[in-house]
Coordinates of C-alpha atoms in Angstrom, one line a residue:
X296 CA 178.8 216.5 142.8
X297 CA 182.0 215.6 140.7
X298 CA 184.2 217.7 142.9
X299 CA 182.7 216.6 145.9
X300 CA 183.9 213.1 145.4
X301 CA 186.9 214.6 144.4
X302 CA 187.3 216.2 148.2
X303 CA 186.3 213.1 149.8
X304 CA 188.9 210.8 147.8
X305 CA 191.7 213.6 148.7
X306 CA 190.9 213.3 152.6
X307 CA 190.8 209.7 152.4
X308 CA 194.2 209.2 150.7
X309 CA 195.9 211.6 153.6
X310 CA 194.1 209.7 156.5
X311 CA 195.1 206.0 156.9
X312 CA 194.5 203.2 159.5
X313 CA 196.6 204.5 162.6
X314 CA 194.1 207.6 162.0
X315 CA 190.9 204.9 162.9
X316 CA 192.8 202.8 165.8
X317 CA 191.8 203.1 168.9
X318 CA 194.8 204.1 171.5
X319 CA 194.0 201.8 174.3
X320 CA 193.1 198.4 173.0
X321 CA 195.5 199.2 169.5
X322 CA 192.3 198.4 167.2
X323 CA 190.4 200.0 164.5
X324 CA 187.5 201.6 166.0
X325 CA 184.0 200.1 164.6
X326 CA 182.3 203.0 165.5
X327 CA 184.9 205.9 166.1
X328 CA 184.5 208.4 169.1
X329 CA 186.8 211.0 169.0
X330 CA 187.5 213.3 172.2
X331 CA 186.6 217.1 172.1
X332 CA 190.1 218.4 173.3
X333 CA 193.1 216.6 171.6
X334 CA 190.6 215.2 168.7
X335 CA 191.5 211.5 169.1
X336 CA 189.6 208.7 167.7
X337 CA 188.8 205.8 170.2
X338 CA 186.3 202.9 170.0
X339 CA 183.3 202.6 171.4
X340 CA 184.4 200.2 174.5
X341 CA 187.4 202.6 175.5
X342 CA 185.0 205.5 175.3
X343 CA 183.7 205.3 178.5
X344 CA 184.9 208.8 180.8
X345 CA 184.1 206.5 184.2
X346 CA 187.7 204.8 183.0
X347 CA 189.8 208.1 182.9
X348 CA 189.5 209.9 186.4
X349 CA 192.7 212.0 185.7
X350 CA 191.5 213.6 182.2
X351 CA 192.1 212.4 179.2
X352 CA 194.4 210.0 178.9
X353 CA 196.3 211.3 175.8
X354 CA 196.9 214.9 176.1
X355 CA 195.5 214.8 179.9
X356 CA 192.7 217.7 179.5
X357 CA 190.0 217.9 182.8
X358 CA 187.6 218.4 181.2
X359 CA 186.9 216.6 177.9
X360 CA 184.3 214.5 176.4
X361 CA 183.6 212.0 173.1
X362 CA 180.7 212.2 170.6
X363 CA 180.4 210.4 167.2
X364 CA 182.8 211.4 164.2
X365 CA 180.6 211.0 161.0
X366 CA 183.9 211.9 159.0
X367 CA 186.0 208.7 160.7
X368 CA 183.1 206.7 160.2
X369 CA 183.3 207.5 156.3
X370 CA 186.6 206.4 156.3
X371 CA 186.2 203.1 157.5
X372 CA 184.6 202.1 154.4
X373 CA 187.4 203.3 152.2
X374 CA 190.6 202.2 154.2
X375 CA 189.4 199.0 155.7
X376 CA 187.9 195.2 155.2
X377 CA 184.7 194.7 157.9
X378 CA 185.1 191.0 158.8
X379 CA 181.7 188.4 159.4
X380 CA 183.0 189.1 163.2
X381 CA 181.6 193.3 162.3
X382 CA 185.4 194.0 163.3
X383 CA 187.1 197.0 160.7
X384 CA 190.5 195.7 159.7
X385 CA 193.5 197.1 157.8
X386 CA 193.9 195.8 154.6
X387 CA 197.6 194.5 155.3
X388 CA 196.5 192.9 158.7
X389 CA 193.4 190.5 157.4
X390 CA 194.8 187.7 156.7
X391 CA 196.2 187.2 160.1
X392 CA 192.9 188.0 161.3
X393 CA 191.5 185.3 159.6
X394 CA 193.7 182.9 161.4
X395 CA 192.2 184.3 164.9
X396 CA 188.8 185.3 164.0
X397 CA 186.6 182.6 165.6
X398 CA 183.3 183.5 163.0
X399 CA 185.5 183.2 159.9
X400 CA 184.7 179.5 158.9
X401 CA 186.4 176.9 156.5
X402 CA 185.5 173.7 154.8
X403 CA 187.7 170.3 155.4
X404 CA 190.6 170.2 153.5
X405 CA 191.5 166.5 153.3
X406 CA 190.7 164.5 150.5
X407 CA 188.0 162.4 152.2
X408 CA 185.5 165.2 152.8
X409 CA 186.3 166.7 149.8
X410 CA 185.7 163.1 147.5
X411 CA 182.7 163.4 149.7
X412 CA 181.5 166.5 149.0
X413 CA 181.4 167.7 152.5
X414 CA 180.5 171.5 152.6
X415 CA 180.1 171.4 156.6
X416 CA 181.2 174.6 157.3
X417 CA 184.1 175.0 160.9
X418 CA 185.8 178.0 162.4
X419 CA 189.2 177.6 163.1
X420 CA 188.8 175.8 166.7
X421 CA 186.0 173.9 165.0
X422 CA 188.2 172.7 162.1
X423 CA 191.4 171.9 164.6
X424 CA 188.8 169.7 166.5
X425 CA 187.6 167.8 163.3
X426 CA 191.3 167.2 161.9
X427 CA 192.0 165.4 164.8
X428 CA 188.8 163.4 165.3
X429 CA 188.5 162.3 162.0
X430 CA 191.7 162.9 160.1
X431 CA 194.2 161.4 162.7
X432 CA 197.8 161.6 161.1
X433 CA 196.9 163.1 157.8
X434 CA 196.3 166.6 157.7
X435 CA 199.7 169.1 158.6
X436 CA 198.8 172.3 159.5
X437 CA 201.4 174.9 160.6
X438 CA 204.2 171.9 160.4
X439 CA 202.2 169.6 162.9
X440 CA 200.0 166.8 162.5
X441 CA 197.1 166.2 164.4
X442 CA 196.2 162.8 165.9
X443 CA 192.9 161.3 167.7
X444 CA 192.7 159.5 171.3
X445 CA 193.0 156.0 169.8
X446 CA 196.4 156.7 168.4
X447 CA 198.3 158.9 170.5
X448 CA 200.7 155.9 172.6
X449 CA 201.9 154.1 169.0
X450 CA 201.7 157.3 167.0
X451 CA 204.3 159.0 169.7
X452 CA 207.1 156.1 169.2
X453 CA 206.7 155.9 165.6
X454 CA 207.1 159.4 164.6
X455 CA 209.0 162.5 165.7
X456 CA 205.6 164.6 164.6
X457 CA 204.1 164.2 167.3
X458 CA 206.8 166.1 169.1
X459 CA 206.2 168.9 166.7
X460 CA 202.7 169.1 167.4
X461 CA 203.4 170.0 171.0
X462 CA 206.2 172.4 170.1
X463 CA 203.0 174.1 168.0
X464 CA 200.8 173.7 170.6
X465 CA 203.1 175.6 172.7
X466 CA 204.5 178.0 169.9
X467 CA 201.4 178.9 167.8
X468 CA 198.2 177.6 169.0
X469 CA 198.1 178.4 172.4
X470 CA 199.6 181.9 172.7
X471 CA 196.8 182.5 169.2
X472 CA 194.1 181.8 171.6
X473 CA 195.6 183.8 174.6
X474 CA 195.3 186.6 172.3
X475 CA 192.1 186.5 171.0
X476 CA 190.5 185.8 174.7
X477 CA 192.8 188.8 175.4
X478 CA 191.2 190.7 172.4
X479 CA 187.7 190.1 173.5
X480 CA 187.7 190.4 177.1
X481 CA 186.8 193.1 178.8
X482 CA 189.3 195.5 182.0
X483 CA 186.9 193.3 184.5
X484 CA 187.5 190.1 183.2
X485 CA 191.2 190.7 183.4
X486 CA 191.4 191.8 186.9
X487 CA 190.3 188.2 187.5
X488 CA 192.7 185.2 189.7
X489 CA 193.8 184.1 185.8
X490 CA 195.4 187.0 185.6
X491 CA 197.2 187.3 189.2
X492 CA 199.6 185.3 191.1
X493 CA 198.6 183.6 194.5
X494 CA 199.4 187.3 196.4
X495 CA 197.1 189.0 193.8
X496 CA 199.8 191.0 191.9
X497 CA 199.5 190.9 187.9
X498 CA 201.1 188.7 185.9
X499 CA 203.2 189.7 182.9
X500 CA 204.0 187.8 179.8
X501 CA 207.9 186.8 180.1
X502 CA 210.6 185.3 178.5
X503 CA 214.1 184.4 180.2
X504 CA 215.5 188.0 180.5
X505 CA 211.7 189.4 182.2
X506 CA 211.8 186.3 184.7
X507 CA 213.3 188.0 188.2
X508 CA 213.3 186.7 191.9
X509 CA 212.1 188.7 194.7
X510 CA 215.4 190.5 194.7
X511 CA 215.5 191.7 191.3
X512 CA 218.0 188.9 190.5
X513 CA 217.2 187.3 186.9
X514 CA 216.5 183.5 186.9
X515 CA 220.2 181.2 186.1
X516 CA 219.0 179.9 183.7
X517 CA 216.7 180.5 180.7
X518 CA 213.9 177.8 181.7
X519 CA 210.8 177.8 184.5
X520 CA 209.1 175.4 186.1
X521 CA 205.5 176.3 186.5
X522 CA 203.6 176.7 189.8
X523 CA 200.6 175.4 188.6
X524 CA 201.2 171.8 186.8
X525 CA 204.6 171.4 188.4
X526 CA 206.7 170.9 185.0
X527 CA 209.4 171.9 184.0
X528 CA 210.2 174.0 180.9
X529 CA 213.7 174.6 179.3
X530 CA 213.0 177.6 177.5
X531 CA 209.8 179.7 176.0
X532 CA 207.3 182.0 177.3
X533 CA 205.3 182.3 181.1
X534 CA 203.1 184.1 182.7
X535 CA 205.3 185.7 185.8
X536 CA 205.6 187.7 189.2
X537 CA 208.7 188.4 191.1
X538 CA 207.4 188.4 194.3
X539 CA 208.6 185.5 196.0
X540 CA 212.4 184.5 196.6
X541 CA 211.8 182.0 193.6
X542 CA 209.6 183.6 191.2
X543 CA 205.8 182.5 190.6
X544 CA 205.8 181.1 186.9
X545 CA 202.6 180.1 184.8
X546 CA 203.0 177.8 181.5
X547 CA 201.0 178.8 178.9
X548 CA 199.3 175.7 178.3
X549 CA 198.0 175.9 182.1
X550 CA 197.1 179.1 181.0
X551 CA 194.9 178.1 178.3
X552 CA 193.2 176.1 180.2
X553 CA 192.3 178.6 183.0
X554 CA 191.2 181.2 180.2
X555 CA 188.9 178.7 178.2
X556 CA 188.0 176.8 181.0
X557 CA 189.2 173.8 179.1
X558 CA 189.4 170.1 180.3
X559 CA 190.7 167.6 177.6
X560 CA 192.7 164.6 178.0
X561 CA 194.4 165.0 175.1
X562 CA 195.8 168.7 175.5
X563 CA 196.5 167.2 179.0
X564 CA 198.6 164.5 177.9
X565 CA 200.2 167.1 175.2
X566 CA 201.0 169.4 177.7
X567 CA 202.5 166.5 180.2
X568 CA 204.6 165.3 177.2
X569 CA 205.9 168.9 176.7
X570 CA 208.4 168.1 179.3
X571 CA 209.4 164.6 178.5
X572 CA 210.0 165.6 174.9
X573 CA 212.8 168.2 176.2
X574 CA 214.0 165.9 178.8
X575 CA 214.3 163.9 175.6
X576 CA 216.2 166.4 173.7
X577 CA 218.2 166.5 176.8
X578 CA 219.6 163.5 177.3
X579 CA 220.1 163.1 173.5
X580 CA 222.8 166.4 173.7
X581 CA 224.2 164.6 176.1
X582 CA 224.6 161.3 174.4
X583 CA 226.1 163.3 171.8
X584 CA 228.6 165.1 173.4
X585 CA 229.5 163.1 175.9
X586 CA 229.7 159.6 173.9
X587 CA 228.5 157.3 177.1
X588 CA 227.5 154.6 176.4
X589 CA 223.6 154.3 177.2
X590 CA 224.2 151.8 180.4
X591 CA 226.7 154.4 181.9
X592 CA 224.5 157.1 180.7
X593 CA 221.4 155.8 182.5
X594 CA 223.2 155.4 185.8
X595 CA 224.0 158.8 185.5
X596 CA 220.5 160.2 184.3
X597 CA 218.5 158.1 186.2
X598 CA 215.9 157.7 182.5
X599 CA 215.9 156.6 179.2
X600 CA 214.0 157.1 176.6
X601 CA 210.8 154.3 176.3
X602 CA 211.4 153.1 173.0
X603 CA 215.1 152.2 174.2
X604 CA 214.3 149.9 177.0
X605 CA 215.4 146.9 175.6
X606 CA 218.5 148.2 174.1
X607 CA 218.9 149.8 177.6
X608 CA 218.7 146.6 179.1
X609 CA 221.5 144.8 177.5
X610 CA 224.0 147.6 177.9
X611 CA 223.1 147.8 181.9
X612 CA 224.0 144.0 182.0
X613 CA 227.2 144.2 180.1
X614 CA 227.8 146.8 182.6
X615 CA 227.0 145.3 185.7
X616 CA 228.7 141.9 184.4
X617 CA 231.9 144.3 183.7
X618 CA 231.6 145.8 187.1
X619 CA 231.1 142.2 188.8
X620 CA 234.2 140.8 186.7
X621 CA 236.4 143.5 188.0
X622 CA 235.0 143.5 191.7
X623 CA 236.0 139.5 191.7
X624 CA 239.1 140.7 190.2
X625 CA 240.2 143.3 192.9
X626 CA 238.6 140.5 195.4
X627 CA 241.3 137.9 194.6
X628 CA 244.3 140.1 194.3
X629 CA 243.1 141.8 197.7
X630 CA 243.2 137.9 199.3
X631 CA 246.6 137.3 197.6
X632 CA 247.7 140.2 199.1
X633 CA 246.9 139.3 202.3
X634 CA 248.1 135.9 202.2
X635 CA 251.3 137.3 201.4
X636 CA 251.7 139.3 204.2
X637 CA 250.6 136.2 206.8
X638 CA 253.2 134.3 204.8
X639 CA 256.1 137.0 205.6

């Protein structure tokens, strides 16, 4: 019995976790099938032979099928953590599971629930949800702060966080949930008009160098604006095809939405400020280069900022009262001029 164990702890310190992940969707395999020619494991979803018509799809055998591997299953108990979700992770990789894992659940960290004593238990969406319900400009989480409905107008001119939670939004959060709906969703599901362009080609994640025209030609310039909410972005991430002249470009936010089936005023009115807050960064570069002054500048912008409107104001007076003082100006020496000349 002693030199048993002794065996089985010998095969499980050669083997490691790329020996239990699955080849095709690049995770640990719950219930490991391996294949009868090139002895690879793969999970039970991606074990299916209706999804490999040319062989197998590793070492391309004909003729080739997959059956249980008691010996891989052993190992998952030695090299991994199994989640609340049943999922077998590495070690090294849980705690960024944790953060996507919609069963793994927390209790509210702010001070009120916890004077309170409030054990209400939230998975991560949950939690996001309560934070800003209850919690309004309180709680930072990943360098934001969330906010609820009642506060959003007055919270967005009095601080610049609010800008940073819909650089999050945009950074962190929604690409998070893009890839756990990606995770869990099945080679139908993504075959669905999410997933395609209006001419039913597939998209592709893309950053400025992946963005093309129909002509192979990259974009000018490193921003998009997306076919499906009409904004414009400056930089980031989109869901693309090249097979029109201009490019077919999907934000991720409209993404999102698509995927989860979402409809919430405030994401809405996050993802619609997205573009004012770089139009905002915008114009501010440009204040700082150029050194305008914010009368000239708005003549030559056509917008300024909200908060700036009465500042805005007394500059384009000044302006239009310099202008008028110099048109009288050119006026009169114009009638001198010609008064002159009848004179002569």
């Amino acid at each position: 019995m002693h030199l048993n164990g002794t065996e089985s702890i010998q095969e499980t310190n050669i083997m490691n976790t790329q020996d239990l992940t699955c080849p095709i969707c690049m995770c640990i395999a719950g219930d490991p099938q391996i294949t009868s020619c090139c002895q690879r494991v793969f999970c039970t979803k991606d074990a299916d032979l209706n999804q490999y018509y040319n062989g197998c799809p590793l070492c391309r055998e004909k003729e080739f099928s997959f059956k249980s591997s008691p010996k891989h299953k052993e190992m998952l108990e030695h090299l991994t953590i199994k989640c609340i979700c049943s999922e077998y992770i590495a070690p090294d990789d849980y705690e960024n599971h944790l953060n996507r894992c919609s069963n793994a659940t927390f209790t509210c960290p702010h001070n009120i629930c916890r004077e309170k004593n409030d054990l209400t238990k939230y998975n991560s969406q949950q939690l996001v949800s309560h934070l800003a319900r209850y919690h309004c400009d309180e709680v930072p989480l990943l360098g934001s702060t969330y906010i609820n409905k009642t506060s959003v107008e007055p919270y967005k001119k009095a601080s610049n966080k609010y800008d940073d939670l819909v650089s999050a939004l945009y950074s962190v959060i929604y690409p998070k949930m893009i890839d756990i709906q990606m995770k869990n969703s099945s080679l139908n599901e993504r075959k669905s008009s999410i997933f395609t362009c209006p001419k039913g080609h597939k998209l592709i994640e893309a950053d400025h160098t992946k963005r093309k025209r129909e002509n192979g030609l990259v974009y000018a310039s490193s921003g998009f604006n997306c076919d499906i909410c009409q904004h414009t972005f400056s930089s980031g991430q989109s869901w693309h095809c090249s097979c029109t002249d201009t490019g077919f470009d999907k934000c991720v936010a409209c993404f999102v939405f698509q995927l989860y089936n979402l409809d919430d005023p405030i994401l809405s009115l996050a993802s619609q400020d997205k573009e004012k807050q770089q139009e905002r960064s915008r114009r501010r570069s440009l204040r700082n280069t150029a050194r305008l002054p914010r009368g000239l500048l708005h003549l030559l912008t056509q917008s300024i900022d909200e908060d700036d409107d009465h500042e805005t104001d007394l500059d384009l007076l000044a302006l239009r009262q310099r202008s008028s003082f110099l048109y009288q100006q050119d006026t009169t020496e114009s009638r001198n001029n010609e008064a002159n000349r009848r004179e002569d």
